[in-house]
CSV table of C-alpha atoms in Angstrom, one decimal:
chain,number,residue,atom,x,y,z
A,29,MET,CA,42.3,-28.2,-6.0
A,30,SER,CA,40.2,-28.5,-2.8
A,31,ALA,CA,39.6,-24.8,-2.6
A,32,LYS,CA,38.3,-24.8,-6.2
A,33,MET,CA,36.0,-27.8,-5.3
A,34,ASN,CA,34.7,-26.0,-2.2
A,35,SER,CA,34.0,-22.9,-4.4
A,36,ILE,CA,32.0,-25.0,-6.9
A,37,GLN,CA,30.1,-26.8,-4.1
A,38,LEU,CA,29.3,-23.5,-2.5
A,39,ARG,CA,27.9,-22.0,-5.7
A,40,LEU,CA,25.9,-25.2,-6.3
A,41,LEU,CA,24.4,-25.1,-2.8
A,42,LYS,CA,23.5,-21.4,-3.2
A,43,HIS,CA,21.9,-22.1,-6.5
A,44,LEU,CA,19.8,-25.0,-5.1
A,45,LEU,CA,18.8,-23.0,-2.1
A,46,SER,CA,17.7,-20.0,-4.1
A,47,ARG,CA,15.8,-22.2,-6.5
A,48,SER,CA,13.9,-24.0,-3.8
A,49,TYR,CA,13.1,-20.6,-2.1
A,50,ARG,CA,11.7,-19.2,-5.4
A,51,ASN,CA,9.4,-22.2,-5.8
A,52,SER,CA,8.2,-22.5,-2.2
A,53,PRO,CA,4.6,-21.8,-1.3
A,54,SER,CA,5.7,-18.9,0.9
A,55,LYS,CA,7.5,-17.2,-2.0
A,56,ARG,CA,4.4,-17.4,-4.2
A,57,ALA,CA,2.5,-15.8,-1.4
A,58,ILE,CA,4.8,-12.8,-1.8
A,59,PHE,CA,4.7,-10.8,-5.0
A,60,ASP,CA,5.8,-7.4,-6.3
A,61,ILE,CA,3.2,-5.3,-7.9
A,62,ALA,CA,4.1,-4.7,-11.6
A,63,ASN,CA,1.1,-2.6,-12.6
A,64,LEU,CA,-2.1,-1.1,-11.4
A,65,LYS,CA,-4.2,-3.9,-13.0
A,66,GLU,CA,-2.3,-6.4,-11.1
A,67,PHE,CA,-2.9,-4.5,-7.8
A,68,GLU,CA,-6.7,-4.5,-8.6
A,69,LYS,CA,-6.7,-8.2,-9.3
A,70,LYS,CA,-4.3,-9.6,-6.7
A,71,VAL,CA,-4.9,-7.2,-3.8
A,72,LYS,CA,-8.3,-5.6,-4.1
A,73,GLY,CA,-9.8,-8.7,-5.7
A,74,SER,CA,-8.2,-11.3,-3.4
A,75,LYS,CA,-10.4,-13.6,-1.4
A,76,LEU,CA,-7.6,-13.8,1.2
A,77,PRO,CA,-6.3,-10.9,3.3
A,78,VAL,CA,-3.3,-9.2,1.7
A,79,LEU,CA,-0.5,-7.4,3.6
A,80,VAL,CA,0.5,-4.5,1.4
A,81,ASP,CA,4.1,-3.4,2.0
A,82,PHE,CA,4.7,0.1,0.7
A,83,HIS,CA,8.5,0.4,0.5
A,84,ALA,CA,11.3,2.1,-1.4
A,85,SER,CA,14.7,0.8,-2.6
A,86,TRP,CA,16.6,3.6,-0.8
A,87,CYS,CA,14.8,3.0,2.5
A,88,THR,CA,17.1,1.2,5.0
A,89,PRO,CA,14.2,0.3,7.5
A,90,CYS,CA,12.3,-1.2,4.5
A,91,LYS,CA,15.3,-3.4,3.8
A,92,ALA,CA,15.5,-4.5,7.4
A,93,LEU,CA,11.7,-5.3,7.4
A,94,THR,CA,11.7,-7.4,4.3
A,95,PRO,CA,13.1,-10.7,5.8
A,96,ARG,CA,10.9,-10.3,8.8
A,97,LEU,CA,7.8,-10.0,6.7
A,98,ALA,CA,8.9,-13.0,4.5
A,99,ASN,CA,9.2,-15.1,7.6
A,100,ILE,CA,5.8,-14.0,9.0
A,101,ILE,CA,4.1,-14.7,5.7
A,102,SER,CA,5.6,-18.2,5.5
A,103,GLU,CA,4.3,-18.9,9.0
A,104,GLN,CA,0.8,-18.1,7.8
A,105,ARG,CA,0.8,-21.2,5.5
A,106,GLY,CA,-1.4,-19.7,2.8
A,107,ARG,CA,-3.9,-17.8,5.0
A,108,LEU,CA,-2.3,-14.4,4.1
A,109,ARG,CA,-0.6,-13.0,1.0
A,110,MET,CA,1.8,-10.1,0.7
A,111,ALA,CA,2.1,-7.5,-2.1
A,112,ARG,CA,5.1,-5.3,-2.3
A,113,VAL,CA,4.6,-1.8,-3.8
A,114,ASP,CA,7.6,0.4,-4.6
A,115,ILE,CA,6.4,4.0,-3.9
A,116,ASP,CA,8.8,5.4,-6.4
A,117,GLU,CA,7.3,3.3,-9.2
A,118,PHE,CA,3.7,3.7,-8.0
A,119,THR,CA,3.5,7.2,-6.4
A,120,ASP,CA,-0.1,7.6,-7.3
A,121,LEU,CA,-1.0,4.3,-5.6
A,122,ALA,CA,0.9,5.4,-2.5
A,123,LEU,CA,-1.0,8.7,-2.5
A,124,ASP,CA,-4.3,6.9,-3.0
A,125,TYR,CA,-3.7,5.0,0.2
A,126,ASN,CA,-2.3,8.0,2.2
A,127,VAL,CA,1.2,6.6,2.5
A,128,GLY,CA,3.3,9.4,3.9
A,129,SER,CA,6.3,7.5,5.0
A,130,VAL,CA,7.9,4.1,4.4
A,131,PRO,CA,7.8,1.4,5.4
A,132,SER,CA,4.0,1.4,5.6
A,133,LEU,CA,2.0,-1.8,5.9
A,134,LEU,CA,-1.7,-2.1,5.1
A,135,VAL,CA,-3.9,-5.1,5.6
A,136,MET,CA,-6.5,-5.3,2.9
A,137,HIS,CA,-9.5,-7.7,2.5
A,138,ASN,CA,-12.3,-7.6,0.0
A,139,GLY,CA,-10.9,-4.3,-1.4
A,140,LYS,CA,-10.9,-2.5,1.9
A,141,VAL,CA,-8.1,-1.4,4.2
A,142,LEU,CA,-8.6,-3.0,7.6
A,143,ASN,CA,-5.6,-1.5,9.3
A,144,ARG,CA,-2.2,0.1,8.8
A,145,LEU,CA,1.2,0.1,10.5
A,146,VAL,CA,4.0,2.6,9.8
A,147,GLY,CA,7.7,2.2,10.5
A,148,LEU,CA,10.1,-0.6,11.4
A,149,GLN,CA,8.6,-3.0,14.0
A,150,THR,CA,9.8,-6.2,15.6
A,151,SER,CA,8.6,-9.5,14.2
A,152,ASP,CA,6.6,-10.2,17.4
A,153,TYR,CA,4.9,-6.9,17.2
A,154,ILE,CA,3.9,-7.5,13.6
A,155,ARG,CA,2.7,-11.0,14.3
A,156,ASN,CA,0.5,-9.8,17.1
A,157,TRP,CA,-0.8,-6.9,15.0
A,158,LEU,CA,-1.6,-9.2,12.1
A,159,ALA,CA,-3.3,-11.7,14.3
A,160,LYS,CA,-5.7,-9.1,15.7
A,161,VAL,CA,-6.4,-7.6,12.3
A,162,ILE,CA,-7.1,-10.7,10.3
A,163,LYS,CA,-8.8,-12.9,12.9
A,164,ASN,CA,-12.3,-11.9,11.6
A,165,CYS,CA,-11.5,-12.2,7.9
A,166,SER,CA,-13.6,-14.8,6.2
A,167,PRO,CA,-12.4,-16.2,2.9
A,168,ASN,CA,-15.4,-14.7,1.0
């Protein structure tokens, strides 16, 4: 009976944790691009800088980078958003931004690419890179 109770408690805890993560401000700051119109509005039209993560579902380094980026975005406390673009779904968009390999990260602000980073990097490296890139971004 106690094993069954532990299983129920574990499932409830997982459910509560996933629910709070979905509704947290850091989660809202990270979004998957569903169509080109959304990219235009949420990335190119954003008043905040946006980190664009070009990735693929089959890419192992992309999978390793995802939790690192989520942590870094949450540390930004709303000063930076992140858009995730699957290159297999949006090949033309990847080509428009000269994405030749994944993972590729672009920082965009006011519709312009400020800088890019290609490949799996450490969290500290990405933090330092982002700090340098976005330090001069004004909210206009």
